[in-house]
XYZ file of C-alpha atoms in Angstrom:
587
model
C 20.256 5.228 -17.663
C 16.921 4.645 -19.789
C 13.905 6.910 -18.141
C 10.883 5.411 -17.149
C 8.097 6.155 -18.941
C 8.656 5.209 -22.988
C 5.315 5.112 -24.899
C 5.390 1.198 -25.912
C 4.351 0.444 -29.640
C 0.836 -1.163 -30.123
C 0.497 -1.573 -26.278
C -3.124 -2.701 -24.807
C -2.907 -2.464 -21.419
C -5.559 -4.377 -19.066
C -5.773 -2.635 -15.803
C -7.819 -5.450 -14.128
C -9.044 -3.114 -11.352
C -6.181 -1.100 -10.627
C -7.326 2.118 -8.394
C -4.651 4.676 -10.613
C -4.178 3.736 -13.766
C -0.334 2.516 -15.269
C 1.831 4.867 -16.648
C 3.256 1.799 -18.085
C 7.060 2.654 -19.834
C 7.849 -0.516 -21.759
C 9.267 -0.312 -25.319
C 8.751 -3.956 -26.665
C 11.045 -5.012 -29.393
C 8.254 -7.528 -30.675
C 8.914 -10.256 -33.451
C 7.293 -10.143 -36.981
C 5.187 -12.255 -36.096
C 1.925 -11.288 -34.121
C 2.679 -11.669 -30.768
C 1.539 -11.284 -27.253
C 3.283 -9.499 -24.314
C 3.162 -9.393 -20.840
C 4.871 -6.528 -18.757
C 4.917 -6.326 -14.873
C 5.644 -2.696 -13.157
C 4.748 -0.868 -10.096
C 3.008 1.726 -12.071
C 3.024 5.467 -11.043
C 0.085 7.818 -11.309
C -0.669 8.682 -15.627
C -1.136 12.410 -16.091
C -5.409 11.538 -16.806
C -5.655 10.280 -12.907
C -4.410 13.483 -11.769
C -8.153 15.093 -12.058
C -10.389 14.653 -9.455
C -14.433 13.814 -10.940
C -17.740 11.997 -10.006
C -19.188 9.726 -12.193
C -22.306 8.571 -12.372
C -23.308 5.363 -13.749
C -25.871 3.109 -15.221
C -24.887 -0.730 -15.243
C -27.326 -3.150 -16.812
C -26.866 -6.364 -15.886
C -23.948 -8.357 -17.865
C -24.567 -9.052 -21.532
C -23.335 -9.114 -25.007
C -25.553 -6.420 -25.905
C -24.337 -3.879 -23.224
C -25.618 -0.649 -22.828
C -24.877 1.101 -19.724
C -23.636 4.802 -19.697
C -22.049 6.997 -17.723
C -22.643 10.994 -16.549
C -20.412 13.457 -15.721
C -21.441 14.199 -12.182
C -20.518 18.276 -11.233
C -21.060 16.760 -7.493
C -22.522 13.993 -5.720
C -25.926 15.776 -5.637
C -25.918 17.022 -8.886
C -29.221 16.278 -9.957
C -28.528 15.354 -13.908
C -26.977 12.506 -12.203
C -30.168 11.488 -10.787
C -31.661 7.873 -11.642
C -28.106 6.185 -12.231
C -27.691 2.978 -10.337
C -24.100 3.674 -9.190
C -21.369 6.336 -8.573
C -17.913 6.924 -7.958
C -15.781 9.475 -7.255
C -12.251 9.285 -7.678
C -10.241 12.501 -5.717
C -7.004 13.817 -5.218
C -6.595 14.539 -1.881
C -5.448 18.935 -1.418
C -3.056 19.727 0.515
C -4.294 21.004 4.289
C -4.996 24.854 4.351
C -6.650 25.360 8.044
C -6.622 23.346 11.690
C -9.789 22.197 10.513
C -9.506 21.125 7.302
C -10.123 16.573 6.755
C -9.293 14.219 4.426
C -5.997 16.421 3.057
C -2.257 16.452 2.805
C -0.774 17.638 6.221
C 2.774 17.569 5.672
C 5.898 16.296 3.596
C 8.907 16.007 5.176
C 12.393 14.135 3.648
C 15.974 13.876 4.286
C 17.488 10.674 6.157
C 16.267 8.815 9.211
C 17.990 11.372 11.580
C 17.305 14.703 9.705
C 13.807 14.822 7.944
C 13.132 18.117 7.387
C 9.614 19.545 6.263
C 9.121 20.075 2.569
C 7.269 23.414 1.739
C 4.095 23.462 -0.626
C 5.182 25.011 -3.903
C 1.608 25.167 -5.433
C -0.942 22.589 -6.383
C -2.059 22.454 -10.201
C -5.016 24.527 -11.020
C -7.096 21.029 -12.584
C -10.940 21.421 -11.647
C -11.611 20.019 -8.660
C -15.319 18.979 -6.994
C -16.874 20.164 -4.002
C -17.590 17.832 -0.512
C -20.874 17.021 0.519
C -22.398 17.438 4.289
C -25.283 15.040 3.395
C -23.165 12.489 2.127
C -19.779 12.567 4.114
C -17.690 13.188 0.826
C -14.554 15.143 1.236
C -13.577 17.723 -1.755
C -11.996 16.804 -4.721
C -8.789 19.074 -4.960
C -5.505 18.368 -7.575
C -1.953 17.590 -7.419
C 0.415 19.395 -5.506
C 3.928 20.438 -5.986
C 6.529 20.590 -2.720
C 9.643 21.913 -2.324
C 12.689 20.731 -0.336
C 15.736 22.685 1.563
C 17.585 20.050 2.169
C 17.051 16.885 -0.531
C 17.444 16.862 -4.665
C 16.248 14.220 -7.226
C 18.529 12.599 -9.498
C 17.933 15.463 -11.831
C 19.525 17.895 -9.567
C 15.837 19.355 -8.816
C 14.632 19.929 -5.606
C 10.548 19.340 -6.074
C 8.307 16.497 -5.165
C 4.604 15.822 -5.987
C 2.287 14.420 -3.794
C -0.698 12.117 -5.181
C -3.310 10.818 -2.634
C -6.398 9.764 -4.232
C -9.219 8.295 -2.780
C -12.438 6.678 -4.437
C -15.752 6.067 -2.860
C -18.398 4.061 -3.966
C -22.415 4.479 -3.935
C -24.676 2.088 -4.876
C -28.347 4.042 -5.319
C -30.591 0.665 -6.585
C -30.959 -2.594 -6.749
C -30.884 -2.275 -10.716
C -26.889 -2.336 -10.907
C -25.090 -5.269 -11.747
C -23.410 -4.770 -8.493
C -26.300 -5.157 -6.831
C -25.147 -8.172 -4.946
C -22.151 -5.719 -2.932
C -24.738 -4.071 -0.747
C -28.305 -4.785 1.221
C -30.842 -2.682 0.396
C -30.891 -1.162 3.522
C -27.250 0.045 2.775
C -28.346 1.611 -0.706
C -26.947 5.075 -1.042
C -24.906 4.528 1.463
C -21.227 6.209 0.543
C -18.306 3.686 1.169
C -14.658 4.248 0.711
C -13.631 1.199 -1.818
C -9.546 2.395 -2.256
C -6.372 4.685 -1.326
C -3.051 5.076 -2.491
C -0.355 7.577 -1.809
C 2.429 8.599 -3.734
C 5.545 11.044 -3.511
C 7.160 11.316 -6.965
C 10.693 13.107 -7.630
C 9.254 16.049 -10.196
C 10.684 17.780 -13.082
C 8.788 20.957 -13.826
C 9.806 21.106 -17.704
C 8.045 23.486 -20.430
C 6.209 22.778 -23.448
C 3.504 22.738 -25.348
C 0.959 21.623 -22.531
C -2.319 22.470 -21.182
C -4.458 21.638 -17.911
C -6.714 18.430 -18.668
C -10.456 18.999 -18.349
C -13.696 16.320 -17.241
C -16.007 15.889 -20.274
C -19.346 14.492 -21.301
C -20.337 13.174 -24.539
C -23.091 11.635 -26.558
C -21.985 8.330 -27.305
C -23.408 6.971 -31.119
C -22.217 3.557 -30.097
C -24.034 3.255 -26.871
C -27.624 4.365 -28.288
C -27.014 7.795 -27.824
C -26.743 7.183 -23.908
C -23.977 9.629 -22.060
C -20.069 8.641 -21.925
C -17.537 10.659 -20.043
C -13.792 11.163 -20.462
C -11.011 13.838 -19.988
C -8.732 15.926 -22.297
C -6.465 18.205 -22.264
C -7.863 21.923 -22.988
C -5.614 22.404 -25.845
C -5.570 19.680 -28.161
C -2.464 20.369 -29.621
C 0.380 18.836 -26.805
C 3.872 17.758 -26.782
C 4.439 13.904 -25.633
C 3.029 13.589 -22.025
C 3.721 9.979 -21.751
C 6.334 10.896 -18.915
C 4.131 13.248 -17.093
C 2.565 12.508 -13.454
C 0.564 15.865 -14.164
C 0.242 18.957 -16.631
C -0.273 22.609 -16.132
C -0.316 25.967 -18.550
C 3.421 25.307 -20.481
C 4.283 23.189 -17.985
C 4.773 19.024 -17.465
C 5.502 17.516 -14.176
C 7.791 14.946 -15.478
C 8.922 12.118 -13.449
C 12.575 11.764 -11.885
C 13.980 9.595 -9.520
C 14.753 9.082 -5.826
C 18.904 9.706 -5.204
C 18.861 6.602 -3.468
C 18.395 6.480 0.670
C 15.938 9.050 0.681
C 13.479 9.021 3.305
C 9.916 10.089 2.742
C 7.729 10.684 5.473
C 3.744 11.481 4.685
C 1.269 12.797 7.275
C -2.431 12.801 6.072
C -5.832 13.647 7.836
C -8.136 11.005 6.994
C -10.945 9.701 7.981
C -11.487 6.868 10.568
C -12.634 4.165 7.649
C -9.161 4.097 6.536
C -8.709 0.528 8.508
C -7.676 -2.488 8.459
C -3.915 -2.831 6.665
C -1.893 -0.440 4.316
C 0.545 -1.935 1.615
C 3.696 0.223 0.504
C 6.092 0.225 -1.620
C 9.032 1.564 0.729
C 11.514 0.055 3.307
C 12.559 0.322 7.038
C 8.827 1.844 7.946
C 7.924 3.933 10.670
C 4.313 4.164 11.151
C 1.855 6.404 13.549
C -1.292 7.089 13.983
C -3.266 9.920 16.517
C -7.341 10.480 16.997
C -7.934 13.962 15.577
C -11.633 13.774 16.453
C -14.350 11.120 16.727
C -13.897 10.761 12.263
C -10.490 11.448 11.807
C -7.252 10.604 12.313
C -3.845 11.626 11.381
C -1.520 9.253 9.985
C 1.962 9.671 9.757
C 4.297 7.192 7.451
C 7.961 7.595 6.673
C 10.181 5.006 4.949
C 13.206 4.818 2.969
C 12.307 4.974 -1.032
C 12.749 1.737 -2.787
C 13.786 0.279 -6.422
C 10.899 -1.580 -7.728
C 12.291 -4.323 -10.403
C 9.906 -4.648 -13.587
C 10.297 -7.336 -16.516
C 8.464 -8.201 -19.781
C 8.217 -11.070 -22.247
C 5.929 -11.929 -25.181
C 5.467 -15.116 -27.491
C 3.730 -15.268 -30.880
C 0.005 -15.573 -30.685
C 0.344 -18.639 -32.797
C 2.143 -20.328 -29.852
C -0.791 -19.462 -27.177
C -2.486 -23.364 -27.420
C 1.040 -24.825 -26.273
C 0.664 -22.279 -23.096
C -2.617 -23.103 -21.458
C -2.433 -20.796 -18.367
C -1.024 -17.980 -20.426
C -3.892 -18.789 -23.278
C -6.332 -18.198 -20.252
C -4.962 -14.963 -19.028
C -5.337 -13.867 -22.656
C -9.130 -14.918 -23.309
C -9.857 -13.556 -19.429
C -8.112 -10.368 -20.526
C -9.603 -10.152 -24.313
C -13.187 -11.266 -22.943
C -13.919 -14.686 -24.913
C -17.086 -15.192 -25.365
C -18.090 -11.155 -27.237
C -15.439 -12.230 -30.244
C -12.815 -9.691 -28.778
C -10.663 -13.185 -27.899
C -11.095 -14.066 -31.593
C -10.419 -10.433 -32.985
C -7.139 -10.248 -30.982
C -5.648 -13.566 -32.788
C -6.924 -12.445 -35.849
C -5.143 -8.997 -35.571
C -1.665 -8.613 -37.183
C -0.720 -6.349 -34.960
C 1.263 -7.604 -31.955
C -0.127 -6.533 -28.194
C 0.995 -6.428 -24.680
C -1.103 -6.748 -21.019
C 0.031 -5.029 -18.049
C 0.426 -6.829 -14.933
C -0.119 -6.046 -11.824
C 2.232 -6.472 -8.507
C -0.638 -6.483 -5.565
C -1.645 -10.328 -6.601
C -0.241 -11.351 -9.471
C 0.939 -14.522 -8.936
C -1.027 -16.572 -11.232
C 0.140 -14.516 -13.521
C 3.479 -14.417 -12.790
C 3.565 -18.177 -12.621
C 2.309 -18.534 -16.560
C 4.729 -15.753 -17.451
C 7.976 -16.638 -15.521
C 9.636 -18.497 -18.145
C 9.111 -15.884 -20.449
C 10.114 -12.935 -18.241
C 12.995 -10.913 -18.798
C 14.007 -8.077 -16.447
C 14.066 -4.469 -17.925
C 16.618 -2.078 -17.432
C 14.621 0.795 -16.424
C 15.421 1.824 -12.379
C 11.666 2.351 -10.816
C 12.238 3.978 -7.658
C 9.317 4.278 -5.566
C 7.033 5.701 -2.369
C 3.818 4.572 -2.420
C 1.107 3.271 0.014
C -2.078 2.220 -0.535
C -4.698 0.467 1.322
C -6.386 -2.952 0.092
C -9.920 -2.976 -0.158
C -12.839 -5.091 -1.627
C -15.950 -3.381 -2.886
C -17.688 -3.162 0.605
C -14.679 -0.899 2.199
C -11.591 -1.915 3.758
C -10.577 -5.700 5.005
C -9.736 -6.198 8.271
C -7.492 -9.019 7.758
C -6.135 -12.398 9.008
C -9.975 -13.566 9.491
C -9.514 -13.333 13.249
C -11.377 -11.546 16.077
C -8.212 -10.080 16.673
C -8.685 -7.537 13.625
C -12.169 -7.733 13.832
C -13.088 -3.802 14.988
C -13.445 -2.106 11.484
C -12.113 1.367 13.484
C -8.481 0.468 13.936
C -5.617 0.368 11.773
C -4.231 -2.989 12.616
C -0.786 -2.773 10.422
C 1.294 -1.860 7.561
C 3.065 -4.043 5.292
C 5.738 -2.786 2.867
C 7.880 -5.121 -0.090
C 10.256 -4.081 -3.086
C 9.090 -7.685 -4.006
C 8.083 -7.429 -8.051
C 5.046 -9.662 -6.918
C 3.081 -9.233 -3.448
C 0.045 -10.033 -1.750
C -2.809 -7.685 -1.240
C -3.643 -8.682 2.031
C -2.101 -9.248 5.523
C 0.151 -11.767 6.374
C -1.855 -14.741 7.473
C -1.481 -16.571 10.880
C -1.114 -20.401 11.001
C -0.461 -22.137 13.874
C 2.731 -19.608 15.795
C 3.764 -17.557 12.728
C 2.707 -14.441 10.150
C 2.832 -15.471 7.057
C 3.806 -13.805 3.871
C 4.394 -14.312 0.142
C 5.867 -12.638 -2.592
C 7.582 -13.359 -6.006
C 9.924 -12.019 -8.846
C 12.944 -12.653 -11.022
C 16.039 -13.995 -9.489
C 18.433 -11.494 -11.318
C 18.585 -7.895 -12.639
C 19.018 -6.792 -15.741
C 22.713 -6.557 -14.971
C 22.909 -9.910 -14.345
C 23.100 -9.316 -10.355
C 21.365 -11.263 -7.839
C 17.635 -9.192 -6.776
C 17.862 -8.678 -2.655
C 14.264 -8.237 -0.924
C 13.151 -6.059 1.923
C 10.168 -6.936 3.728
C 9.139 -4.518 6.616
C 5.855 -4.971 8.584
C 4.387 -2.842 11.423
C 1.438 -3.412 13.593
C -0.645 -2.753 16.354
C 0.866 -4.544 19.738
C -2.763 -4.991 20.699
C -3.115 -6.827 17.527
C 0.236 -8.967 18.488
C -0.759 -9.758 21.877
C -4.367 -10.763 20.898
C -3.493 -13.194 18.435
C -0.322 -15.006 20.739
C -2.187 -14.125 23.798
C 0.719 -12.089 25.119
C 0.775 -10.340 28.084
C 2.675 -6.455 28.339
C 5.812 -7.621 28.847
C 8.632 -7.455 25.893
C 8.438 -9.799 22.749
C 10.873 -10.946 20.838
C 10.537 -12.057 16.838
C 12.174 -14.686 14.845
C 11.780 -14.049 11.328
C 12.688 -17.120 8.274
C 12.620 -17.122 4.962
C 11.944 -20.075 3.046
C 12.497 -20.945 -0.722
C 10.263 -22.315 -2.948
C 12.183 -26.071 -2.588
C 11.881 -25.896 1.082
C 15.225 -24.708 1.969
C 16.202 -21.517 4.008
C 17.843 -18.513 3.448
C 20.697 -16.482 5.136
C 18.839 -13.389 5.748
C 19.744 -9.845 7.683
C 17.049 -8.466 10.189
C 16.145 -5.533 12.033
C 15.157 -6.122 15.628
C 11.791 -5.963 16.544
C 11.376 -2.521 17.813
C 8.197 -0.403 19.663
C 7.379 2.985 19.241
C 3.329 4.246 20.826
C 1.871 1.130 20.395
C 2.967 -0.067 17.377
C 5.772 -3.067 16.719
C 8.490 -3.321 13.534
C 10.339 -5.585 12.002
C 11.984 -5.916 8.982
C 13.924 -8.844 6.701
C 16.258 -7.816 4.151
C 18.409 -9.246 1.294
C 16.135 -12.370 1.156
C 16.093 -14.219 -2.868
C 13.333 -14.897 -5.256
C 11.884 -16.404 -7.278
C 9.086 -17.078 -4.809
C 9.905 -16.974 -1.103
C 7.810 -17.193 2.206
C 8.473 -14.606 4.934
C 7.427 -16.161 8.466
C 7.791 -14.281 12.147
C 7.239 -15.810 15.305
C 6.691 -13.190 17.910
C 7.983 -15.280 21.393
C 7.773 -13.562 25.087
C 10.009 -14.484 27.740
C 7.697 -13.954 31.361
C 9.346 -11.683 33.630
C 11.500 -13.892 36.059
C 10.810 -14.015 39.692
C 13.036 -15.031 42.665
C 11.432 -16.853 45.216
C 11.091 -14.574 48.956
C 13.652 -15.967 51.434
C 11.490 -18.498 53.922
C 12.003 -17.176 57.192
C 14.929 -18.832 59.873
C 13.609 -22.072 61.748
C 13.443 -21.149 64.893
C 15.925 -23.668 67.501
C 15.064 -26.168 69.526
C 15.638 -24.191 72.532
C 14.279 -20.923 71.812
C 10.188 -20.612 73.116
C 7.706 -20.644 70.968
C 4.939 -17.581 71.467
C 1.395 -18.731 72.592
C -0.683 -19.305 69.507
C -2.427 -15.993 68.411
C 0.101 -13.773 70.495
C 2.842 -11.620 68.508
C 6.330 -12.001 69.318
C 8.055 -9.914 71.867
C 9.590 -7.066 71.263
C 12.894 -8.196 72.564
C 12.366 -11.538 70.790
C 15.536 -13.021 69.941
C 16.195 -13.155 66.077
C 15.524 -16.309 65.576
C 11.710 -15.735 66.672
C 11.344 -13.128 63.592
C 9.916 -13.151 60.546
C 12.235 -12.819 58.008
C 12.893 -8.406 56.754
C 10.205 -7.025 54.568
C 10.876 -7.881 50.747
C 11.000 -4.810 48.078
C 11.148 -5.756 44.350
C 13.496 -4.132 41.495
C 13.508 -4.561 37.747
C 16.275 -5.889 36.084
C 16.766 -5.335 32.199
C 19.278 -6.758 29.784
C 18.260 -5.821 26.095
C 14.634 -6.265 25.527
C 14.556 -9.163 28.380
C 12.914 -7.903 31.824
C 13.195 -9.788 35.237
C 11.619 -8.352 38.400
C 13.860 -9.736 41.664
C 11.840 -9.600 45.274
C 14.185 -10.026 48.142
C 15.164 -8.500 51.271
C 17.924 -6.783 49.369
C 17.346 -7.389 46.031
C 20.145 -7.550 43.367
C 20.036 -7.486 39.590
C 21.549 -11.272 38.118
C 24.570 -11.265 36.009
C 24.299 -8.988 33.006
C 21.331 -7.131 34.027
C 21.044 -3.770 34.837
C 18.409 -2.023 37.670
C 15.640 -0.136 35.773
């Protein structure tokens, strides 16, 4: 089996806004001739996003004469990062330590969906991290971490797992910054969370010639002497880290893989502006989430670990005018317009992009017939949570998800192509779309999994449901029109929250819809009381009947109601004597 992360020859990767940066593993096998690739892959966390920092920057507005600069912030009040129009800081998450202790790792916990057993904490790397800030509501930067687990192994016989959670927050301090347009002034300084992602890698701990990597600041020639920032390892003499999620002293936390069926589950303290929805990489989901205080919450997400399919393809540059949308993607990605576009044809060298899943359709689309699947195996854990640069999206543009303090749902895909936001909700059904190759690289046919969870609340709102059971029917519809034979999983509830999940659905570009459907609890009708004979008295209007009325003068025995259940369907029965229909069983 080929490994994951090969070092690809004369590789430019565009991240186009990825929050962790590819550790992409492709190893083209280009023509002579200049060409162009294009590689899709679920990337994993690269060994330099496994440092936590704060950078401060200065961002002119757009121009071919750009100047801007960044600092190297030591926290978010440092004051030599004082005058800059924006910052960021990008953090790993650390690993809880006390009852108190927000925004950190809580617990690990894997095994199978009847046995998850917790992992223990092994050690977390000793990479500089940054200190929180009261003023500002910024949690502390901490590093990696390293679990270990009684009762699960990788595919290299080990028995460790890292645990990535970084988070990045956003501050715009003027109206100077190109970005100006993101915020009001009122909200200027303001510090907004703009990303998250999880991830729980299988880990390697292997030795070598490695060091811890270091936050640096520079005085950049090319940029008028202004500041730059970067990071580097503290010894610049290093073995090949191109398959490391993380290094240490002698030490590289190299990937491995999930055996497959192993179940992850994640619990995290974080704060309350985590909303909205949460996109994974994972299958059969089970998702929940508890007030710790009035800012926090802790969120809890198992799932079974999933095979992500990747592909490349290239053609010679030469060919790019007979391929307009792929032409496009190249002068988007090259910036026409500042002669990088015309340097890049001009170059002899040959050059890939890397694409990415969370939207990529466009992309895909240009690509497709160009696309061949690799044979590396990508199995993955990962959630993340779409945002846009004012904080997290509530989703499906209905007052339904409209309070920004909820977590309204999950949504989790193997698909090599999905989209970064909620299903959408025309007319009865969630919609949802994803793409990808037909076929592995062993020729096989690619099955899907599609799993979402959500609020009830959320459910309810948008069909205007009452509390009583619902019931999903979930399709799948090609790209032609025509459906597919899919399997599903019930439509389950567990504190609040609903599941589903379709599986073994075909690509190349499918549409996943659910109906949610309630059946009202049934209600038989009360008995009307005996007509009385024609030769029985009738009592003076206003007066009760006699005691010793015969029974034909009484009202008919006081009704008492039971509940009835068969599967998820309910029916309440009011009689005299009430008995459960055919089927059902009393509650």
């Amino acid at each position: 089996m080929k490994r994951r992360h090969l070092i690809a020859v004369a590789t430019a990767l565009v991240l186009s806004g990825a929050l962790i940066s590819p550790a992409q593993s492709f190893n083209f096998t280009f023509p002579k001739a200049p060409s162009y690739g294009y590689t899709i892959e679920e990337t994993l966390p690269n060994y330099s996003d496994s440092i936590s920092q704060i950078i401060g920057a200065t961002i002119p507005m757009k121009s071919n004469n750009y100047k801007g600069e960044n600092r190297l912030c030591s926290s978010i009040e440092d004051s030599h990062c004082e005058g800059v129009t924006d910052l960021i800081a990008k953090l790993i998450l650390p690993p809880c330590a006390t009852d108190s202790d927000r925004t950190c790792i809580e617990s690990l916990e894997l095994g199978s969906k009847d046995n998850m057993v917790k992992a223990s904490l092994d050690h977390v790397a000793a990479t500089p991290g940054t200190p929180a800030s009261t003023k500002f509501a910024l949690p502390a930067g901490g590093s990696m971490s390293l679990w270990k687990s009684t009762n699960v192994k990788t595919t290299d016989r080990t028995s460790t797992f890292g645990v990535g959670v970084q988070v990045q927050y956003y501050q715009q301090r003027s109206s100077g910054s190109q970005r100006e347009v993101v915020l009001k002034a009122s909200e200027y300084g303001n510090v907004i969370l703009q990303g998250f992602r999880a991830v729980v890698m299988p880990i390697n701990m292997v030795s070598g010639n490695f060091s811890l990597l270091e936050n640096y600041e520079t005085i950049d020639a090319n940029l008028d002497g202004h500041f730059n920032t970067g990071t580097r390892f503290k010894d610049p003499n290093y073995d090949n880290v191109g398959d490391c999620a993380w290094t240490e002293s002698k030490l590289c936390a190299k990937y491995s893989d999930f055996i497959p069926g192993t179940r992850v589950a994640l619990t995290l303290r974080l704060g309350n502006d985590v909303t909205g929805w949460l996109f994974g990489r994972m299958q059969r989901i089970d998702v929940s989430l508890k007030p710790l205080d009035s800012k926090f919450n802790v969120i809890r997400i198992e799932g079974d670990s999933v095979d992500i399919p990747s592909a490349s393809g290239f053609i010679l540059k030469s060919d790019l005018p007979k391929y307009p949308a792929i032409d496009k993607i190249a002068r988007g990605n090259y910036y026409e317009g500042d002669g990088f576009y015309e340097k890049f044809l001009a170059d002899p060298n040959s050059s890939a992009n890397g694409g990415q899943p969370s939207g990529g359709f466009d992309s895909f689309l240009a690509w497709e017939p160009f696309l061949k699947p690799t044979e590396l195996r990508n199995s993955r854990w990962v959630i993340s949570g779409g945002a846009n640069s004012n904080g997290y999206v509530a989703g499906l543009n209905s007052a339904c998800t409209s309070d920004k303090t909820k977590l309204n749902g999950v949504v989790t895909t193997n698909a090599m192509i999905y989209e970064p936001g909620p299903p959408t909700f025309t007319g009865d059904s969630l919609s949802y779309k994803v793409a990808g190759l037909h076929s592995l690289a062993d020729g096989s046919t690619f099955s899907g999994t599609y799993d979402l969870s959500m609020r009830k609340t959320v459910a309810q709102c948008l069909y205007k449901f009452s509390d009583a059971p619902l019931k999903a029917v979930v399709a799948v519809t090609s790209q032609d029109g025509s459906s597919q034979d899919i399997t599903t999983e019930a439509l389950s509830e567990k504190d609040g929250w609903l599941h589903l999940g379709a599986y073994n659905f075909h690509f190349s570009q499918p549409t996943i819809r659910i109906k949610l459907t309630q059946e009202k609890s049934a209600t038989i009708a009360t008995p009307t009381p005996a007509t009385p004979s024609p030769n029985t008295p009738t009592p003076p209007a206003g007066n009760a009947a006699p005691a010793n009325s015969s029974p034909g003068n009484q009202t008919a025995p006081k009704s008492t109601s039971i509940t009835c259940v068969k599967g998820k369907t309910v029916k309440k029965v009011t009689a005299a004597k009430p008995v459960c229909p055919a089927g059902y069983k009393k509650k």
